[in-house]
PDB file of C-alpha atoms in Angstrom:
ATOM      1  CA  MET E   1       1.384  11.670 -16.671  1.00  0.00           C
ATOM      2  CA  THR E   2       0.263  13.237 -13.465  1.00  0.00           C
ATOM      3  CA  GLY E   3      -2.581  15.880 -13.712  1.00  0.00           C
ATOM      4  CA  SER E   4      -4.809  17.809 -11.508  1.00  0.00           C
ATOM      5  CA  GLU E   5      -7.937  16.322 -10.159  1.00  0.00           C
ATOM      6  CA  ALA E   6     -10.583  15.867 -12.791  1.00  0.00           C
ATOM      7  CA  SER E   7     -13.815  16.196 -10.672  1.00  0.00           C
ATOM      8  CA  SER E   8     -14.290  16.922  -6.831  1.00  0.00           C
ATOM      9  CA  SER E   9     -14.740  13.284  -6.018  1.00  0.00           C
ATOM     10  CA  PHE E  10     -12.693  10.143  -6.435  1.00  0.00           C
ATOM     11  CA  ARG E  11     -14.634   6.952  -8.049  1.00  0.00           C
ATOM     12  CA  LEU E  12     -13.314   3.579  -6.795  1.00  0.00           C
ATOM     13  CA  ALA E  13     -14.460   0.383  -8.471  1.00  0.00           C
ATOM     14  CA  TYR E  14     -14.122  -2.908  -6.941  1.00  0.00           C
ATOM     15  CA  VAL E  15     -14.922  -6.656  -7.945  1.00  0.00           C
ATOM     16  CA  PRO E  16     -16.916  -9.325  -6.019  1.00  0.00           C
ATOM     17  CA  GLY E  17     -14.897 -10.669  -3.248  1.00  0.00           C
ATOM     18  CA  VAL E  18     -12.733  -7.396  -2.536  1.00  0.00           C
ATOM     19  CA  THR E  19     -13.499  -5.535   0.568  1.00  0.00           C
ATOM     20  CA  PRO E  20     -12.211  -1.885   0.273  1.00  0.00           C
ATOM     21  CA  THR E  21     -13.377  -0.621   3.604  1.00  0.00           C
ATOM     22  CA  LYS E  22     -10.018   0.003   5.249  1.00  0.00           C
ATOM     23  CA  TRP E  23      -8.685   2.079   2.535  1.00  0.00           C
ATOM     24  CA  VAL E  24     -11.848   3.879   2.249  1.00  0.00           C
ATOM     25  CA  ARG E  25     -11.624   4.535   6.002  1.00  0.00           C
ATOM     26  CA  ILE E  26      -8.001   6.151   5.604  1.00  0.00           C
ATOM     27  CA  TRP E  27      -8.994   8.081   2.354  1.00  0.00           C
ATOM     28  CA  ASN E  28     -11.842   9.827   4.653  1.00  0.00           C
ATOM     29  CA  GLU E  29      -9.614  10.466   7.171  1.00  0.00           C
ATOM     30  CA  ARG E  30      -6.841  12.126   5.046  1.00  0.00           C
ATOM     31  CA  LEU E  31      -8.971  13.877   2.605  1.00  0.00           C
ATOM     32  CA  PRO E  32     -12.205  14.693   4.245  1.00  0.00           C
ATOM     33  CA  GLY E  33     -12.884  17.333   1.731  1.00  0.00           C
ATOM     34  CA  THR E  34     -12.926  14.904  -1.098  1.00  0.00           C
ATOM     35  CA  PRO E  35     -15.711  12.236  -1.088  1.00  0.00           C
ATOM     36  CA  LEU E  36     -14.845   8.830  -2.289  1.00  0.00           C
ATOM     37  CA  ALA E  37     -17.948   6.824  -4.228  1.00  0.00           C
ATOM     38  CA  LEU E  38     -17.753   3.117  -4.506  1.00  0.00           C
ATOM     39  CA  VAL E  39     -18.651   1.326  -7.759  1.00  0.00           C
ATOM     40  CA  ALA E  40     -19.332  -2.432  -7.584  1.00  0.00           C
ATOM     41  CA  VAL E  41     -18.587  -4.127 -10.822  1.00  0.00           C
ATOM     42  CA  PRO E  42     -18.612  -7.706 -12.112  1.00  0.00           C
ATOM     43  CA  ALA E  43     -14.634  -8.980 -12.735  1.00  0.00           C
ATOM     44  CA  ALA E  44     -15.341  -9.488 -16.246  1.00  0.00           C
ATOM     45  CA  GLU E  45     -16.481  -5.878 -16.915  1.00  0.00           C
ATOM     46  CA  ALA E  46     -14.080  -3.876 -14.356  1.00  0.00           C
ATOM     47  CA  THR E  47     -11.423  -3.232 -17.033  1.00  0.00           C
ATOM     48  CA  ALA E  48     -13.793  -2.035 -19.479  1.00  0.00           C
ATOM     49  CA  LEU E  49     -15.478   0.336 -16.775  1.00  0.00           C
ATOM     50  CA  LEU E  50     -11.996   2.005 -16.111  1.00  0.00           C
ATOM     51  CA  ARG E  51     -11.254   2.727 -19.880  1.00  0.00           C
ATOM     52  CA  ALA E  52     -14.785   4.204 -20.235  1.00  0.00           C
ATOM     53  CA  GLY E  53     -14.080   6.619 -17.349  1.00  0.00           C
ATOM     54  CA  GLY E  54     -16.742   5.083 -15.043  1.00  0.00           C
ATOM     55  CA  ALA E  55     -14.022   4.868 -12.247  1.00  0.00           C
ATOM     56  CA  ASP E  56     -10.765   6.611 -11.511  1.00  0.00           C
ATOM     57  CA  ALA E  57      -9.308   3.522 -10.228  1.00  0.00           C
ATOM     58  CA  GLY E  58     -10.246   0.141  -9.174  1.00  0.00           C
ATOM     59  CA  PHE E  59      -9.686  -3.321  -7.577  1.00  0.00           C
ATOM     60  CA  VAL E  60      -9.427  -5.861 -10.143  1.00  0.00           C
ATOM     61  CA  ARG E  61      -8.619  -9.291 -10.679  1.00  0.00           C
ATOM     62  CA  LEU E  62      -5.343 -10.060 -12.679  1.00  0.00           C
ATOM     63  CA  PRO E  63      -4.479 -10.396 -15.639  1.00  0.00           C
ATOM     64  CA  VAL E  64      -5.338  -6.863 -17.086  1.00  0.00           C
ATOM     65  CA  ASP E  65      -5.136  -6.992 -20.849  1.00  0.00           C
ATOM     66  CA  GLY E  66      -3.670  -4.123 -22.805  1.00  0.00           C
ATOM     67  CA  THR E  67      -0.948  -1.555 -22.093  1.00  0.00           C
ATOM     68  CA  ASP E  68      -3.370   1.547 -21.304  1.00  0.00           C
ATOM     69  CA  LEU E  69      -4.108   0.401 -17.472  1.00  0.00           C
ATOM     70  CA  SER E  70      -1.612   0.512 -14.994  1.00  0.00           C
ATOM     71  CA  ALA E  71      -1.755  -2.073 -12.259  1.00  0.00           C
ATOM     72  CA  ILE E  72      -0.092  -2.613  -8.953  1.00  0.00           C
ATOM     73  CA  PRO E  73      -0.450  -6.067  -7.615  1.00  0.00           C
ATOM     74  CA  LEU E  74      -1.673  -6.253  -3.930  1.00  0.00           C
ATOM     75  CA  TYR E  75      -2.149  -9.970  -2.654  1.00  0.00           C
ATOM     76  CA  THR E  76      -3.016 -13.637  -3.935  1.00  0.00           C
ATOM     77  CA  GLU E  77      -6.011 -15.349  -2.651  1.00  0.00           C
ATOM     78  CA  GLN E  78      -6.348 -18.788  -1.606  1.00  0.00           C
ATOM     79  CA  THR E  79      -8.247 -21.113  -3.668  1.00  0.00           C
ATOM     80  CA  VAL E  80     -10.905 -23.204  -2.163  1.00  0.00           C
ATOM     81  CA  VAL E  81     -13.820 -26.008  -3.205  1.00  0.00           C
ATOM     82  CA  VAL E  82     -17.224 -25.068  -1.982  1.00  0.00           C
ATOM     83  CA  ILE E  83     -18.910 -28.470  -1.025  1.00  0.00           C
ATOM     84  CA  PRO E  84     -22.098 -29.308   1.176  1.00  0.00           C
ATOM     85  CA  LYS E  85     -21.380 -30.014   4.513  1.00  0.00           C
ATOM     86  CA  ASP E  86     -21.999 -33.927   3.943  1.00  0.00           C
ATOM     87  CA  HIS E  87     -19.509 -33.959   1.191  1.00  0.00           C
ATOM     88  CA  VAL E  88     -16.672 -36.651   2.008  1.00  0.00           C
ATOM     89  CA  ALA E  89     -14.281 -33.812   1.772  1.00  0.00           C
ATOM     90  CA  ALA E  90     -15.685 -31.939   4.520  1.00  0.00           C
ATOM     91  CA  ALA E  91     -13.918 -34.425   6.888  1.00  0.00           C
ATOM     92  CA  VAL E  92     -10.202 -33.433   5.877  1.00  0.00           C
ATOM     93  CA  ASP E  93      -8.456 -30.030   6.215  1.00  0.00           C
ATOM     94  CA  GLU E  94      -7.227 -29.716   2.584  1.00  0.00           C
ATOM     95  CA  VAL E  95      -8.378 -31.292  -0.871  1.00  0.00           C
ATOM     96  CA  SER E  96      -6.322 -31.939  -3.909  1.00  0.00           C
ATOM     97  CA  LEU E  97      -7.673 -31.487  -7.601  1.00  0.00           C
ATOM     98  CA  ALA E  98      -6.902 -35.328  -7.960  1.00  0.00           C
ATOM     99  CA  GLU E  99      -9.780 -35.858  -5.151  1.00  0.00           C
ATOM    100  CA  LEU E 100     -12.226 -34.038  -7.168  1.00  0.00           C
ATOM    101  CA  ALA E 101     -11.860 -36.352  -9.896  1.00  0.00           C
ATOM    102  CA  ASP E 102     -15.239 -38.025  -9.539  1.00  0.00           C
ATOM    103  CA  ASP E 103     -17.174 -34.996  -8.668  1.00  0.00           C
ATOM    104  CA  ILE E 104     -18.842 -32.641 -11.266  1.00  0.00           C
ATOM    105  CA  VAL E 105     -16.692 -29.347 -10.767  1.00  0.00           C
ATOM    106  CA  LEU E 106     -19.151 -26.322 -11.943  1.00  0.00           C
ATOM    107  CA  HIS E 107     -17.343 -23.647 -14.295  1.00  0.00           C
ATOM    108  CA  PRO E 108     -19.521 -20.400 -14.034  1.00  0.00           C
ATOM    109  CA  LEU E 109     -19.350 -18.204 -17.121  1.00  0.00           C
ATOM    110  CA  ASP E 110     -17.774 -15.423 -14.594  1.00  0.00           C
ATOM    111  CA  ASP E 111     -14.919 -17.716 -13.412  1.00  0.00           C
ATOM    112  CA  THR E 112     -11.723 -15.704 -12.261  1.00  0.00           C
ATOM    113  CA  LEU E 113      -9.437 -18.775 -12.296  1.00  0.00           C
ATOM    114  CA  GLY E 114      -7.243 -19.219 -15.194  1.00  0.00           C
ATOM    115  CA  TRP E 115      -7.879 -23.008 -15.825  1.00  0.00           C
ATOM    116  CA  GLU E 116      -5.377 -24.767 -18.175  1.00  0.00           C
ATOM    117  CA  GLU E 117      -7.293 -28.093 -17.574  1.00  0.00           C
ATOM    118  CA  LEU E 118     -10.821 -28.167 -15.604  1.00  0.00           C
ATOM    119  CA  PRO E 119     -10.671 -30.836 -12.806  1.00  0.00           C
ATOM    120  CA  GLY E 120     -13.453 -33.313 -12.076  1.00  0.00           C
ATOM    121  CA  ARG E 121     -16.296 -34.043 -14.490  1.00  0.00           C
ATOM    122  CA  PRO E 122     -17.840 -31.032 -16.379  1.00  0.00           C
ATOM    123  CA  ALA E 123     -21.520 -30.079 -15.979  1.00  0.00           C
ATOM    124  CA  ILE E 124     -23.858 -30.307 -18.853  1.00  0.00           C
ATOM    125  CA  GLU E 125     -24.288 -26.502 -18.903  1.00  0.00           C
ATOM    126  CA  ARG E 126     -22.204 -23.861 -17.323  1.00  0.00           C
ATOM    127  CA  PRO E 127     -23.769 -21.638 -14.806  1.00  0.00           C
ATOM    128  CA  ALA E 128     -24.250 -17.702 -15.693  1.00  0.00           C
ATOM    129  CA  THR E 129     -22.682 -16.655 -12.444  1.00  0.00           C
ATOM    130  CA  THR E 130     -20.829 -17.644  -9.389  1.00  0.00           C
ATOM    131  CA  ALA E 131     -23.999 -17.104  -7.488  1.00  0.00           C
ATOM    132  CA  ASP E 132     -25.924 -19.577  -9.492  1.00  0.00           C
ATOM    133  CA  ALA E 133     -23.261 -22.224  -9.127  1.00  0.00           C
ATOM    134  CA  VAL E 134     -23.584 -21.853  -5.409  1.00  0.00           C
ATOM    135  CA  GLU E 135     -27.310 -22.546  -5.601  1.00  0.00           C
ATOM    136  CA  LEU E 136     -26.404 -25.785  -7.679  1.00  0.00           C
ATOM    137  CA  VAL E 137     -23.920 -26.883  -5.108  1.00  0.00           C
ATOM    138  CA  ALA E 138     -26.579 -26.469  -2.328  1.00  0.00           C
ATOM    139  CA  ALA E 139     -28.885 -28.599  -4.574  1.00  0.00           C
ATOM    140  CA  GLY E 140     -26.358 -31.254  -4.633  1.00  0.00           C
ATOM    141  CA  VAL E 141     -25.535 -31.142  -8.308  1.00  0.00           C
ATOM    142  CA  GLY E 142     -21.854 -30.568  -7.989  1.00  0.00           C
ATOM    143  CA  VAL E 143     -19.074 -28.606  -6.329  1.00  0.00           C
ATOM    144  CA  LEU E 144     -17.492 -25.284  -7.021  1.00  0.00           C
ATOM    145  CA  VAL E 145     -13.644 -24.070  -7.234  1.00  0.00           C
ATOM    146  CA  VAL E 146     -13.364 -20.196  -6.450  1.00  0.00           C
ATOM    147  CA  PRO E 147     -11.083 -17.793  -4.481  1.00  0.00           C
ATOM    148  CA  GLN E 148     -11.889 -17.994  -1.019  1.00  0.00           C
ATOM    149  CA  SER E 149     -13.364 -14.369  -0.645  1.00  0.00           C
ATOM    150  CA  LEU E 150     -16.208 -15.573  -3.285  1.00  0.00           C
ATOM    151  CA  ALA E 151     -16.748 -18.416  -0.944  1.00  0.00           C
ATOM    152  CA  ARG E 152     -17.301 -16.188   1.950  1.00  0.00           C
ATOM    153  CA  LEU E 153     -19.372 -13.723   0.069  1.00  0.00           C
ATOM    154  CA  HIS E 154     -21.735 -16.543  -1.016  1.00  0.00           C
ATOM    155  CA  HIS E 155     -21.688 -18.419   2.294  1.00  0.00           C
ATOM    156  CA  ARG E 156     -24.551 -20.606   3.138  1.00  0.00           C
ATOM    157  CA  LYS E 157     -25.304 -22.438   6.144  1.00  0.00           C
ATOM    158  CA  ASP E 158     -25.607 -25.720   4.509  1.00  0.00           C
ATOM    159  CA  LEU E 159     -22.312 -25.412   2.732  1.00  0.00           C
ATOM    160  CA  THR E 160     -18.597 -25.301   3.852  1.00  0.00           C
ATOM    161  CA  TYR E 161     -15.482 -25.120   1.833  1.00  0.00           C
ATOM    162  CA  ARG E 162     -11.860 -26.452   1.933  1.00  0.00           C
ATOM    163  CA  PRO E 163      -8.533 -25.291   0.766  1.00  0.00           C
ATOM    164  CA  LEU E 164      -7.533 -26.592  -2.621  1.00  0.00           C
ATOM    165  CA  SER E 165      -3.691 -27.511  -2.921  1.00  0.00           C
ATOM    166  CA  ASP E 166      -2.678 -27.557  -6.279  1.00  0.00           C
ATOM    167  CA  ALA E 167      -5.356 -25.165  -7.967  1.00  0.00           C
ATOM    168  CA  PRO E 168      -4.601 -21.858  -9.939  1.00  0.00           C
ATOM    169  CA  GLU E 169      -4.961 -18.884  -7.747  1.00  0.00           C
ATOM    170  CA  SER E 170      -6.579 -15.206  -8.173  1.00  0.00           C
ATOM    171  CA  ARG E 171      -4.458 -12.282  -7.762  1.00  0.00           C
ATOM    172  CA  ILE E 172      -5.914  -8.744  -6.935  1.00  0.00           C
ATOM    173  CA  ALA E 173      -4.518  -5.312  -8.273  1.00  0.00           C
ATOM    174  CA  LEU E 174      -5.260  -1.696  -8.008  1.00  0.00           C
ATOM    175  CA  SER E 175      -5.534  -0.345 -11.443  1.00  0.00           C
ATOM    176  CA  TRP E 176      -6.362   2.792 -13.563  1.00  0.00           C
ATOM    177  CA  PRO E 177      -5.802   4.301 -16.997  1.00  0.00           C
ATOM    178  CA  GLU E 178      -2.422   5.256 -17.408  1.00  0.00           C
ATOM    179  CA  ASP E 179      -3.115   8.658 -19.045  1.00  0.00           C
ATOM    180  CA  ARG E 180      -5.289   9.480 -16.300  1.00  0.00           C
ATOM    181  CA  THR E 181      -3.244   9.328 -13.394  1.00  0.00           C
ATOM    182  CA  THR E 182      -4.438  12.461 -11.501  1.00  0.00           C
ATOM    183  CA  ASP E 183      -3.286  13.574  -8.107  1.00  0.00           C
ATOM    184  CA  LEU E 184      -6.106  11.922  -6.289  1.00  0.00           C
ATOM    185  CA  VAL E 185      -5.014   8.589  -8.027  1.00  0.00           C
ATOM    186  CA  GLU E 186      -1.426   9.039  -6.721  1.00  0.00           C
ATOM    187  CA  ASP E 187      -3.145   9.999  -3.172  1.00  0.00           C
ATOM    188  CA  PHE E 188      -4.955   6.522  -3.305  1.00  0.00           C
ATOM    189  CA  ILE E 189      -2.000   4.612  -4.489  1.00  0.00           C
ATOM    190  CA  GLY E 190      -0.240   6.200  -1.390  1.00  0.00           C
ATOM    191  CA  ILE E 191      -2.741   4.661   0.776  1.00  0.00           C
ATOM    192  CA  VAL E 192      -2.635   1.443  -0.668  1.00  0.00           C
ATOM    193  CA  ARG E 193       0.675   1.082  -0.468  1.00  0.00           C
ATOM    194  CA  GLY E 194       0.820   2.172   3.051  1.00  0.00           C
ATOM    195  CA  ARG E 195       2.705   5.622   2.724  1.00  0.00           C
ATOM    196  CA  THR E 196       2.264   8.030   5.508  1.00  0.00           C
ATOM    197  CA  VAL E 197       0.835  11.551   4.712  1.00  0.00           C
ATOM    198  CA  ASN E 198       4.307  13.159   4.471  1.00  0.00           C
ATOM    199  CA  SER E 199       5.448  10.621   2.286  1.00  0.00           C
ATOM    200  CA  SER E 200       2.942  10.615  -0.464  1.00  0.00           C
ATOM    201  CA  ARG E 201       4.495  11.443  -3.949  1.00  0.00           C
ATOM    202  CA  GLY E 202       4.026  15.047  -5.139  1.00  0.00           C
ATOM    203  CA  ARG E 203       2.064  16.029  -2.490  1.00  0.00           C
ATOM    204  CA  SER E 204       2.741  18.810   0.530  1.00  0.00           C
ATOM    205  CA  THR E 205       6.575  18.966  -0.050  1.00  0.00           C
ATOM    206  CA  ALA E 206       8.213  20.913   2.736  1.00  0.00           C
ATOM    207  CA  PRO E 207      10.864  23.434   1.669  1.00  0.00           C
ATOM    208  CA  ALA E 208      14.541  22.343   1.653  1.00  0.00           C
ATOM    209  CA  GLU E 209      16.604  23.676   4.429  1.00  0.00           C
ATOM    210  CA  GLN E 210      19.566  26.258   3.320  1.00  0.00           C
ATOM    211  CA  PRO E 211      23.091  24.174   3.654  1.00  0.00           C
ATOM    212  CA  LYS E 212      24.898  25.501   6.921  1.00  0.00           C
ATOM    213  CA  SER E 213      27.837  26.038   4.791  1.00  0.00           C
ATOM    214  CA  LYS E 214      26.024  28.982   2.848  1.00  0.00           C
ATOM    215  CA  ARG E 215      24.814  30.803   5.934  1.00  0.00           C
ATOM    216  CA  THR E 216      25.206  34.628   5.319  1.00  0.00           C
ATOM    217  CA  ASP E 217      23.561  35.793   8.655  1.00  0.00           C
ATOM    218  CA  GLY E 218      26.885  35.786  10.638  1.00  0.00           C
ATOM    219  CA  GLY E 219      25.322  33.250  12.864  1.00  0.00           C
ATOM    220  CA  ALA E 220      27.216  31.302  16.051  1.00  0.00           C
ATOM    221  CA  ARG E 221      28.940  28.861  13.532  1.00  0.00           C
ATOM    222  CA  GLY E 222      30.734  31.807  11.670  1.00  0.00           C
ATOM    223  CA  LYS E 223      34.212  32.741  13.093  1.00  0.00           C
ATOM    224  CA  PRO E 224      34.602  35.640  15.210  1.00  0.00           C
ATOM    225  CA  ALA E 225      35.561  39.000  13.469  1.00  0.00           C
ATOM    226  CA  ALA E 226      39.296  39.409  13.342  1.00  0.00           C
ATOM    227  CA  GLY E 227      40.348  42.391  15.335  1.00  0.00           C
ATOM    228  CA  ALA E 228      43.508  44.084  16.787  1.00  0.00           C
ATOM    229  CA  SER E 229      43.180  42.356  20.188  1.00  0.00           C
ATOM    230  CA  ALA E 230      43.013  38.945  18.492  1.00  0.00           C
ATOM    231  CA  ARG E 231      46.736  39.535  17.032  1.00  0.00           C
ATOM    232  CA  ASN E 232      48.127  41.612  19.545  1.00  0.00           C
ATOM    233  CA  PRO E 233      49.141  39.911  22.799  1.00  0.00           C
ATOM    234  CA  ARG E 234      48.896  43.345  24.701  1.00  0.00           C
ATOM    235  CA  GLY E 235      45.294  43.238  24.241  1.00  0.00           C
ATOM    236  CA  GLY E 236      43.173  42.153  27.130  1.00  0.00           C
ATOM    237  CA  SER E 237      40.151  40.734  25.350  1.00  0.00           C
ATOM    238  CA  GLY E 238      41.353  38.909  22.139  1.00  0.00           C
ATOM    239  CA  GLY E 239      42.285  35.245  21.968  1.00  0.00           C
ATOM    240  CA  SER E 240      44.349  33.137  24.355  1.00  0.00           C
ATOM    241  CA  LYS E 241      47.651  34.929  23.013  1.00  0.00           C
ATOM    242  CA  GLY E 242      46.006  38.147  24.294  1.00  0.00           C
ATOM    243  CA  ALA E 243      44.997  36.553  27.340  1.00  0.00           C
ATOM    244  CA  LYS E 244      48.466  35.427  28.337  1.00  0.00           C
ATOM    245  CA  GLY E 245      49.602  38.850  27.612  1.00  0.00           C
ATOM    246  CA  GLY E 246      47.322  40.367  30.088  1.00  0.00           C
ATOM    247  CA  ALA E 247      48.163  37.716  32.482  1.00  0.00           C
ATOM    248  CA  ARG E 248      51.798  38.792  32.334  1.00  0.00           C
ATOM    249  CA  GLY E 249      51.014  42.540  32.433  1.00  0.00           C
ATOM    250  CA  ALA E 250      49.162  41.990  35.685  1.00  0.00           C
ATOM    251  CA  LYS E 251      51.861  40.191  37.543  1.00  0.00           C
ATOM    252  CA  GLY E 252      54.243  43.130  36.286  1.00  0.00           C
ATOM    253  CA  SER E 253      52.098  45.608  38.041  1.00  0.00           C
ATOM    254  CA  ALA E 254      51.841  43.621  41.295  1.00  0.00           C
ATOM    255  CA  GLY E 255      55.694  43.142  41.495  1.00  0.00           C
ATOM    256  CA  ALA E 256      56.405  46.922  41.271  1.00  0.00           C
ATOM    257  CA  LYS E 257      54.125  47.410  44.240  1.00  0.00           C
ATOM    258  CA  ARG E 258      56.007  45.080  46.148  1.00  0.00           C
ATOM    259  CA  GLY E 259      59.486  46.229  45.538  1.00  0.00           C
ATOM    260  CA  LYS E 260      62.908  44.402  45.956  1.00  0.00           C
ATOM    261  CA  PRO E 261      63.717  42.677  49.100  1.00  0.00           C
ATOM    262  CA  ARG E 262      66.125  44.161  51.502  1.00  0.00           C
ATOM    263  CA  ARG E 263      69.579  42.763  52.128  1.00  0.00           C
ATOM    264  CA  ARG E 264      70.802  41.762  55.758  1.00  0.00           C
ATOM    265  CA  PRO E 265      73.650  43.692  57.295  1.00  0.00           C
TER     266      PRO E 265
END
């Protein structure tokens, strides 16, 4: 349901890899009187934060479990493999999962990809976080498969990454508690979906114009009032018939002044 604003500010959560700068800028332009507060949250904790009321809405990674949260899918990220710069795969433009068969592929506990079967050889232990896994890649322990935004987030000069052609992908969505779809949430949905200011649902609706067929002000589109001169051809200011009658009357008057021509003897 749609309700009124629950607070004077809007709290927006976002998971690592998401850059909400563009949407925040548009928000500040359209709603300068309503501050937007950003809440950074680990991907695994994002939905719990929304359910607990820690944010009004948030950018999360799909899937979203349960039916109490609404979600609008926004985009799908390219999956890449993070490798040392001297790795053999650094010489190619794209890598396949089969080419990682001999590598130790690190699988952090905060992994965001839905693997059916992990590629390569497993590590002895799973790193606690993606950041920890990146450190291990830099130490030459193995390679790491992540969404491209996370590879950029944890960029190091001694590492690089290459697109992975046949790996699962991560999808980003805007999510919020369905029973707390406030006017501010609707405003942010409109921003994310690219609506203009005037097209935002339920906001600033202009009154409908009165149909022309029901005008009662006797405007220019109405028919002229019916008078005697409009129906009487002898009138001088009526319709077309009246005009013709007036013209004939004028001719008759002119003929009376001239008189009949004389006959020659």
